[in-house]
Every structure is written in structure tokens, then in C-alpha cells.
Amino acid sequence: MGAARTDSARSRRRRAVPWLVLGLWIAVLALASPFASKLSDVQRDRAVDYLPASADSTQVAKIQDRLPGGEATELVVVYHRDGGLTAADRATAADQIAEIAGAHTLTARPEAVPSRDGTTLMYPVASTEPGQDEEARDELVGAVRDVAQGGDGLSVEVGGAGALATDASEVYNSLDGPLLYTTAGVVALLLILIYRSPFLWLVPLAVAGIADYLSMGVAYGLNQWFGTSVSGQSSGIMTILVFGAGTDYALLLVSRYREELRRIERPYDAMAAALRGCGPAVLASSGTVAAGLLCLLAADLNSSRGMGPLGTVGVLCALAAMLTLLPAILVLLGRRVFWPLVPRYGSTPKARRSLFAAMGGSAGRRPLTVLAGGAALLGALALGSLNLPGDLKQEDSFTSKPEAVAAMETLAAAYPERGTQPISVIAPTDRADAALAEARDTRGVESAERGRSSGGWTEITVIAAAPPQSAAESATIEALRDNLDGSYVGGASAEQIDLKDTNSRDTMIVVPLVLLSVLLILVALLRSLVAPLLLVAAVVAVWGAALGIGGLVFEPLFGFEGTDPGLGLLSFVFLVALGVDYGIFLMHRMREESLTGAEPAEAALTALRTTGGVIASAGLVLAATFAVLTNMPMVQLVELGFVIAVGVLLDTFLVRTYLVTSASVALRRRVWWPGPLSRAPEEPAPVPERQTVGA
């Protein structure tokens, strides 16, 4: 009777645990809900929000905020007629500019700058009305565009740094919905194909959506408590990671749970066994990704530094949801959630010829040949990175052309001999006159005018003789910084220079940190030095090859005019951190097989045969989620999504299946050096023959 009561009590507790977990998640979501909806309110996408605090252009923006009226919004109103402007066109332009000046607080009266060919009239317009308020800036740009109208062959476009920021902000603000829906749709389609069930795919997809909502609340909290920067790029990447990494963890758990249901009668007990089996690998995997992303905290670039914590939040929220909420829901739904392929207790799966067994067999027969061929292929692909286009200019950052970019193109054609974008110099007021004179004497400067003063600082507006973001203008900005001691040089073009320089510095610091942190985690997990070095070398080779493929297609196929300066660093961090995931799944299973006494070659091939299908499914899902970025309207996102998606596919179907397996077969026990598995098991001592009495 006592045993029966004990079993009954244990059964009640088992039934209660999933409901308790579900209740806790409902409570957590209720707490996170007020914060999740506010994440878009703290998202900032000004160029200066991406820059490091130490950059000249950042200091300029901060000081401009303290000047009368705050940071000025720089606009350029461009009037153009192909056959040449008429007197009526000039009168229309003058009237519209006068209306704009009368309706808004401008830093100076706009003066017309005609082009030499008579086709274009440019009016620089600067207003301090918006200050730091992005919404007010967007309203100002909209109001100016409402007034500046053409017709009958006269085109009117509003460009400049302020208009470009507004157009970029509109693009980033429009990403949230399409990015989420497209990602969810892609994941849903792949899960339906993988699970071949009309119901099962809904569970991990819904759990991933819940994890994404939770991550938004946590990200808002980080912004409020620690000042973590939030940009459209970082919040979009966070969503991608939640769905990509979360679905990967779900695939591993559900696959193991299906196996255990055939072996164990009760779903609760089967889920417990599944968590014990795959939990350590999933925890190690997520820990590696989190550690790699957190290395971005060492970056000086605000956008990269902010992406580290947000990406980590996404991975950890996905991990928490997939190891608690997903198991609870699956246990509550029971075996029927797998319909029509329900894993019956005591049944055995239908034996089928495994593709990965065949692939592993070829790698096992000629490991050195496969290894050499794969390494040569990756090396050849990496050479394509030499064909990457130059640095991406602001006007080339959009896949479709907004009005601000069209205005800049019109200006570049009409004023090829001069700059059309102001360079902002902030000088100490007691040295403002000397700084103004030095600026005017600097080679490449066409004009310089003194502006606002306050708090010991004076603003000087400089126009370069060269077009914006050209090599000659960059040389002028560097000359100004060299000549004007104690002053800061900023503006849109200076910001791009600072972005490039800071990315180069960050790469030198973050890359070694990522490699070291990932290597240490792998050493602790696999208890070996050779296996971790093999995995890290493999993912670095994948990164180089993926970047090389990007170099082969970005300009010739996609028509991109430049490469985002942060592409190399961000793609490296993501591909190394995420690519090592699959290596962990494979090598962890290989180690398990070796611990049971399997020979090294047999252990490697068994690990590939048993985990290959799950790793392939997980790789496809992760690649597809990052591929969603290639449909976004920002070139930076398209390039990043393409390189990571291609890298994940290379890692999944070439490196993991062939190169790591063949290297493990070739190295044999040396792959586990210097751990105990690297030593051959001792032969048991022979049992001496029993001597007969009296012999």
C-alpha cells in the first residue's frame, strides 16, 4: 500500500511539473510585456549612435547638442531641370526657400549655389529645431519636402545628412514587422518539411515567438539600466538569433525525445531522459555562442558593442524557452503531437540508408585525400575576398533609392568640382578665429564660415572642394584634424572615416578574444587540445571562404558599390560562435562513442551517422533565418545575412560532414590529445594458470 501511495504521489508531481512551468512562463511574460513593447522607442539609428565615444565626430555631435538649438539638421534642397533652369524655376525655388525659412528656425539664411552648367540650383538648409529628437527631425524633413515641390520638368529633391538619416530611420523602423513575419514563415516551412507533421511544427515555432518577445523586454531593460545601445541592426539580429538558434535547440531536443519515447513509456520520463542526453551539448553550444558574442563588449564601436549583449540575450532567451517551456508543452500534449508518425513505445524506427553514413564512409576510406581536397577548395574560395568592393558610402547603403540618395546623385553630377556636404569643426571659442583662419588655409577647403558659440565652443562650417566621401575629401578631413589642435572635426563624411578606423581597431582586439574564449570552452568540454584547435581552424576557414564568395557576387551579381566596414568583424564573430555549435554536437557524440570503447574511426563515423541528419536540419534552419536578411532594404544587412548563411551551409555540408570527420579518422586517438582518450586502453593482464597441488 505504501509503495502504491508513493507511486501515486510521484505521478501527481510529474503531472504538476509541466503545468507549473507553463504558469511560470505566463507570469514572466506578464512582467516582460510592458517593456517589450517599448524597445522600438529606444532604438537609435543615427550614424553618430554607431560611433565610439572617443571619435572626433562623436565629440562634435555631443558639443553640437549643447550649442544654442542643439545639433543642427543639415539639409540640401536641390532644384534641377535637364535642359537648364528657367527664370520661372529660379523664382519658384526662391519662393519655396523663403517659405521654409519663414516657417522654421534656421542657423542662417539659405543662399543659392548654381551649378556651372545651369541645370541645378542647390540651397543648403540647416535648422536646430529638432535637436536630438529624431521624431522632430523627421517632421522637419517631411515639412521641407512638402514645401519643396517641382513639376513640368522641374525636379526638386531634399537631401543632406538630415534627410538621409530620416530615410534610413524609416527603413529601419519598417524592418521589425517584415523581418519577424518572414523569419517565422521560413522557419515554419522548414519545420513542416523536417517533421512531416501538421501539428508538431507549431510548438517550437510558438515557443520561439515567445522567446523573441521575452528578449525584447530584456533588451529594453539592458538599455534602461546599463545604457546598452539599441539599433535597428542589433534588434533585427537578435530576432534572427532567437528563431535560428532556438529552432536548432528544439530540433535536437525533439529528435532525442522521439528516440526516448520508443524506449520509455511515460512522456515525462522520456523527456527527462532526452534533457539528460542532449542538455549538456545544448548548454555548451549556447554558452559558446554567448561567450563569442560577449567579446563584442570589447569593441569601441557602439553598434558592435551593443550587438554583443543583445545577441546574447536572444540566445539565452531561446535556450531558456527551449529547455523549459518547450519540454513542458510537449509533455502535456503527449505522443499525439507527432501524428501521423507517432513514436510508439517499444517500436523501432524504420531502417533507411543514411546519406550521412554514405558520406562518412567516403571520408573514412580516404581521409587524407578528402581533407586535402576540402582545404584546397576553402582556400580557393577565400581568395574571392580580394575582390570585395571598397568601403560602402552612405548613399550606397540602400538597395532601393530613397529621395535623399537621389538628391546626392544629382548633386554629384551637377557639382563634380566641389563639395556639397558640410564638414563640422568644433573649436575652443578663445581659438575660434585662429581655427577659422587655419581651416581656410587648409589644402582642399573651398570655404569656411563661423557659426554658433556656447559653453566655450564655437562651430565652424567647412565646405571641401572635393565631392563627399571621395579620397580627396577624406584627405581634407585628415588635414583639418592634423592642423586644428584642440578642435574636433565631424560631419557625415568624418563619421564614415571614424567608422572604418574604429572597425579596424576593433577587429584587432575582438577576433583574438573570440578565438581564445571559444577555444577555452571547447577544451573544457572535450578535454582535449587537438579537437578544439581542429574545430576552431575549421570555422575560421569557413569564414574566409564565405567572405570570398561574397567578394565574387556582391558587385558583379548584386551590384553593390561597397562593403560595410563592419562586415568582416561581425561575420567572423557570428560564424565562429555559431559554427562551433555544430562541431560541439558532432565531437560530443564522438567522445561519447569513444568512452564506450569504440575505435576512433568507428566513433567518428557513428557520430556522423547519428547526428548528421539533425545537424543538417539545424544548419538549414539557421542559414535560412540569416538569409531572410538578404531581402531587407539595407545593403549592410544583405551582405551580413548572405555571408553568414553561406558560411553556415559550408560548415554544415562540407566542413562537419567531410573535413572534421576525415581529420578525426586520420588523427585517430591523437584527436583527443592530451586527454585520457588519446591513450590506447591497456590490455588486461593474463590470468596465470592455476597450479595443481603437488605439481
mmCIF file of N, CA and C in Angstrom, residues 460-523:
data_model
loop_
_atom_site.group_PDB
_atom_site.id
_atom_site.type_symbol
_atom_site.label_atom_id
_atom_site.label_comp_id
_atom_site.label_asym_id
_atom_site.label_seq_id
_atom_site.Cartn_x
_atom_site.Cartn_y
_atom_site.Cartn_z
ATOM 1 N N ILE A 460 32.342 75.796 -36.617
ATOM 2 C CA ILE A 460 32.796 76.312 -37.910
ATOM 3 C C ILE A 460 32.344 75.333 -38.989
ATOM 4 N N THR A 461 31.658 75.858 -40.000
ATOM 5 C CA THR A 461 31.166 75.021 -41.098
ATOM 6 C C THR A 461 32.116 75.134 -42.275
ATOM 7 N N VAL A 462 32.643 73.976 -42.691
ATOM 8 C CA VAL A 462 33.648 73.929 -43.756
ATOM 9 C C VAL A 462 33.062 73.191 -44.958
ATOM 10 N N ILE A 463 33.301 73.716 -46.131
ATOM 11 C CA ILE A 463 32.930 73.034 -47.383
ATOM 12 C C ILE A 463 34.212 72.664 -48.105
ATOM 13 N N ALA A 464 34.351 71.371 -48.416
ATOM 14 C CA ALA A 464 35.547 70.905 -49.118
ATOM 15 C C ALA A 464 35.408 71.140 -50.611
ATOM 16 N N ALA A 465 36.525 71.196 -51.283
ATOM 17 C CA ALA A 465 36.493 71.372 -52.733
ATOM 18 C C ALA A 465 36.149 70.076 -53.448
ATOM 19 N N ALA A 466 36.357 68.942 -52.776
ATOM 20 C CA ALA A 466 36.134 67.635 -53.409
ATOM 21 C C ALA A 466 34.740 67.113 -53.083
ATOM 22 N N PRO A 467 34.217 66.204 -53.902
ATOM 23 C CA PRO A 467 32.891 65.616 -53.650
ATOM 24 C C PRO A 467 32.874 64.825 -52.343
ATOM 25 N N PRO A 468 31.675 64.636 -51.757
ATOM 26 C CA PRO A 468 31.566 63.918 -50.476
ATOM 27 C C PRO A 468 32.086 62.489 -50.560
ATOM 28 N N GLN A 469 32.794 62.067 -49.505
ATOM 29 C CA GLN A 469 33.304 60.711 -49.318
ATOM 30 C C GLN A 469 34.226 60.261 -50.447
ATOM 31 N N SER A 470 34.856 61.225 -51.089
ATOM 32 C CA SER A 470 35.889 60.902 -52.062
ATOM 33 C C SER A 470 37.228 60.842 -51.342
ATOM 34 N N ALA A 471 38.231 60.296 -52.016
ATOM 35 C CA ALA A 471 39.556 60.219 -51.406
ATOM 36 C C ALA A 471 40.101 61.608 -51.116
ATOM 37 N N ALA A 472 39.818 62.565 -52.014
ATOM 38 C CA ALA A 472 40.308 63.925 -51.807
ATOM 39 C C ALA A 472 39.637 64.579 -50.598
ATOM 40 N N GLU A 473 38.328 64.357 -50.424
ATOM 41 C CA GLU A 473 37.653 64.936 -49.254
ATOM 42 C C GLU A 473 38.166 64.295 -47.972
ATOM 43 N N SER A 474 38.399 62.988 -47.996
ATOM 44 C CA SER A 474 38.941 62.316 -46.817
ATOM 45 C C SER A 474 40.303 62.889 -46.448
ATOM 46 N N ALA A 475 41.127 63.189 -47.460
ATOM 47 C CA ALA A 475 42.432 63.797 -47.195
ATOM 48 C C ALA A 475 42.273 65.182 -46.579
ATOM 49 N N THR A 476 41.253 65.917 -47.019
ATOM 50 C CA THR A 476 40.994 67.240 -46.444
ATOM 51 C C THR A 476 40.595 67.126 -44.978
ATOM 52 N N ILE A 477 39.742 66.156 -44.653
ATOM 53 C CA ILE A 477 39.312 65.961 -43.261
ATOM 54 C C ILE A 477 40.501 65.589 -42.384
ATOM 55 N N GLU A 478 41.366 64.700 -42.878
ATOM 56 C CA GLU A 478 42.552 64.314 -42.112
ATOM 57 C C GLU A 478 43.484 65.510 -41.929
ATOM 58 N N ALA A 479 43.596 66.355 -42.952
ATOM 59 C CA ALA A 479 44.439 67.551 -42.841
ATOM 60 C C ALA A 479 43.886 68.523 -41.810
ATOM 61 N N LEU A 480 42.562 68.688 -41.782
ATOM 62 C CA LEU A 480 41.947 69.552 -40.776
ATOM 63 C C LEU A 480 42.224 69.025 -39.368
ATOM 64 N N ARG A 481 42.123 67.738 -39.190
ATOM 65 C CA ARG A 481 42.374 67.155 -37.871
ATOM 66 C C ARG A 481 43.833 67.315 -37.459
ATOM 67 N N ASP A 482 44.735 67.262 -38.418
ATOM 68 C CA ASP A 482 46.151 67.438 -38.103
ATOM 69 C C ASP A 482 46.481 68.896 -37.785
ATOM 70 N N ASN A 483 45.841 69.822 -38.505
ATOM 71 C CA ASN A 483 46.187 71.238 -38.372
ATOM 72 C C ASN A 483 45.507 71.928 -37.194
ATOM 73 N N LEU A 484 44.283 71.488 -36.846
ATOM 74 C CA LEU A 484 43.490 72.203 -35.841
ATOM 75 C C LEU A 484 43.650 71.524 -34.481
ATOM 76 N N ASP A 485 44.725 71.844 -33.798
ATOM 77 C CA ASP A 485 44.963 71.261 -32.475
ATOM 78 C C ASP A 485 43.905 71.747 -31.491
ATOM 79 N N GLY A 486 43.375 70.807 -30.690
ATOM 80 C CA GLY A 486 42.372 71.162 -29.694
ATOM 81 C C GLY A 486 40.972 71.257 -30.241
ATOM 82 N N SER A 487 40.795 71.042 -31.559
ATOM 83 C CA SER A 487 39.477 71.105 -32.181
ATOM 84 C C SER A 487 39.042 69.694 -32.596
ATOM 85 N N TYR A 488 37.757 69.572 -32.851
ATOM 86 C CA TYR A 488 37.189 68.303 -33.308
ATOM 87 C C TYR A 488 36.594 68.503 -34.698
ATOM 88 N N VAL A 489 36.768 67.510 -35.557
ATOM 89 C CA VAL A 489 36.248 67.570 -36.926
ATOM 90 C C VAL A 489 35.247 66.442 -37.109
ATOM 91 N N GLY A 490 34.010 66.813 -37.461
ATOM 92 C CA GLY A 490 32.956 65.821 -37.623
ATOM 93 C C GLY A 490 32.140 66.076 -38.865
ATOM 94 N N GLY A 491 30.914 65.575 -38.864
ATOM 95 C CA GLY A 491 30.071 65.634 -40.045
ATOM 96 C C GLY A 491 29.920 64.254 -40.662
ATOM 97 N N ALA A 492 29.064 64.165 -41.671
ATOM 98 C CA ALA A 492 28.718 62.858 -42.248
ATOM 99 C C ALA A 492 29.934 62.124 -42.807
ATOM 100 N N SER A 493 30.788 62.820 -43.558
ATOM 101 C CA SER A 493 31.953 62.149 -44.147
ATOM 102 C C SER A 493 32.964 61.760 -43.082
ATOM 103 N N ALA A 494 33.157 62.609 -42.086
ATOM 104 C CA ALA A 494 34.079 62.291 -40.993
ATOM 105 C C ALA A 494 33.589 61.081 -40.209
ATOM 106 N N GLU A 495 32.266 60.960 -40.078
ATOM 107 C CA GLU A 495 31.702 59.793 -39.374
ATOM 108 C C GLU A 495 32.058 58.498 -40.090
ATOM 109 N N GLN A 496 32.022 58.506 -41.417
ATOM 110 C CA GLN A 496 32.365 57.305 -42.171
ATOM 111 C C GLN A 496 33.847 56.941 -42.005
ATOM 112 N N ILE A 497 34.702 57.937 -41.929
ATOM 113 C CA ILE A 497 36.123 57.675 -41.685
ATOM 114 C C ILE A 497 36.314 57.053 -40.305
ATOM 115 N N ASP A 498 35.619 57.604 -39.305
ATOM 116 C CA ASP A 498 35.733 57.071 -37.943
ATOM 117 C C ASP A 498 35.180 55.653 -37.857
ATOM 118 N N LEU A 499 34.106 55.379 -38.600
ATOM 119 C CA LEU A 499 33.554 54.020 -38.622
ATOM 120 C C LEU A 499 34.586 53.023 -39.141
ATOM 121 N N LYS A 500 35.239 53.371 -40.225
ATOM 122 C CA LYS A 500 36.229 52.472 -40.818
ATOM 123 C C LYS A 500 37.409 52.264 -39.881
ATOM 124 N N ASP A 501 37.938 53.360 -39.327
ATOM 125 C CA ASP A 501 39.105 53.259 -38.455
ATOM 126 C C ASP A 501 38.789 52.463 -37.194
ATOM 127 N N THR A 502 37.609 52.698 -36.624
ATOM 128 C CA THR A 502 37.254 52.002 -35.391
ATOM 129 C C THR A 502 37.010 50.528 -35.650
ATOM 130 N N ASN A 503 36.400 50.202 -36.781
ATOM 131 C CA ASN A 503 36.208 48.791 -37.120
ATOM 132 C C ASN A 503 37.543 48.061 -37.251
ATOM 133 N N SER A 504 38.525 48.711 -37.845
ATOM 134 C CA SER A 504 39.846 48.097 -37.978
ATOM 135 C C SER A 504 40.456 47.850 -36.610
ATOM 136 N N ARG A 505 40.325 48.817 -35.722
ATOM 137 C CA ARG A 505 40.865 48.655 -34.366
ATOM 138 C C ARG A 505 40.122 47.558 -33.622
ATOM 139 N N ASP A 506 38.801 47.540 -33.728
ATOM 140 C CA ASP A 506 38.006 46.526 -33.026
ATOM 141 C C ASP A 506 38.337 45.118 -33.506
ATOM 142 N N THR A 507 38.575 44.982 -34.807
ATOM 143 C CA THR A 507 38.893 43.663 -35.348
ATOM 144 C C THR A 507 40.167 43.115 -34.717
ATOM 145 N N MET A 508 41.163 43.968 -34.531
ATOM 146 C CA MET A 508 42.427 43.527 -33.939
ATOM 147 C C MET A 508 42.259 43.070 -32.496
ATOM 148 N N ILE A 509 41.253 43.575 -31.799
ATOM 149 C CA ILE A 509 41.056 43.236 -30.388
ATOM 150 C C ILE A 509 40.043 42.112 -30.218
ATOM 151 N N VAL A 510 38.912 42.192 -30.919
ATOM 152 C CA VAL A 510 37.808 41.254 -30.696
ATOM 153 C C VAL A 510 38.112 39.869 -31.259
ATOM 154 N N VAL A 511 38.726 39.804 -32.429
ATOM 155 C CA VAL A 511 38.976 38.500 -33.054
ATOM 156 C C VAL A 511 39.801 37.579 -32.150
ATOM 157 N N PRO A 512 40.937 38.023 -31.606
ATOM 158 C CA PRO A 512 41.668 37.122 -30.690
ATOM 159 C C PRO A 512 40.860 36.747 -29.454
ATOM 160 N N LEU A 513 40.051 37.677 -28.939
ATOM 161 C CA LEU A 513 39.233 37.363 -27.764
ATOM 162 C C LEU A 513 38.219 36.270 -28.074
ATOM 163 N N VAL A 514 37.592 36.369 -29.238
ATOM 164 C CA VAL A 514 36.606 35.352 -29.633
ATOM 165 C C VAL A 514 37.281 33.986 -29.761
ATOM 166 N N LEU A 515 38.405 33.956 -30.447
ATOM 167 C CA LEU A 515 39.104 32.684 -30.634
ATOM 168 C C LEU A 515 39.518 32.077 -29.294
ATOM 169 N N LEU A 516 40.035 32.917 -28.410
ATOM 170 C CA LEU A 516 40.502 32.413 -27.119
ATOM 171 C C LEU A 516 39.345 31.900 -26.269
ATOM 172 N N SER A 517 38.236 32.666 -26.202
ATOM 173 C CA SER A 517 37.109 32.251 -25.364
ATOM 174 C C SER A 517 36.470 30.968 -25.877
ATOM 175 N N VAL A 518 36.290 30.886 -27.197
ATOM 176 C CA VAL A 518 35.699 29.676 -27.777
ATOM 177 C C VAL A 518 36.622 28.477 -27.556
ATOM 178 N N LEU A 519 37.925 28.691 -27.732
ATOM 179 C CA LEU A 519 38.889 27.606 -27.559
ATOM 180 C C LEU A 519 38.887 27.084 -26.124
ATOM 181 N N LEU A 520 38.832 27.978 -25.148
ATOM 182 C CA LEU A 520 38.838 27.558 -23.748
ATOM 183 C C LEU A 520 37.590 26.741 -23.409
ATOM 184 N N ILE A 521 36.428 27.161 -23.927
ATOM 185 C CA ILE A 521 35.193 26.413 -23.665
ATOM 186 C C ILE A 521 35.278 25.015 -24.289
ATOM 187 N N LEU A 522 35.795 24.945 -25.499
ATOM 188 C CA LEU A 522 35.917 23.642 -26.161
ATOM 189 C C LEU A 522 36.905 22.730 -25.432
ATOM 190 N N VAL A 523 37.992 23.293 -24.955
ATOM 191 C CA VAL A 523 38.962 22.490 -24.206
ATOM 192 C C VAL A 523 38.323 21.918 -22.951
#
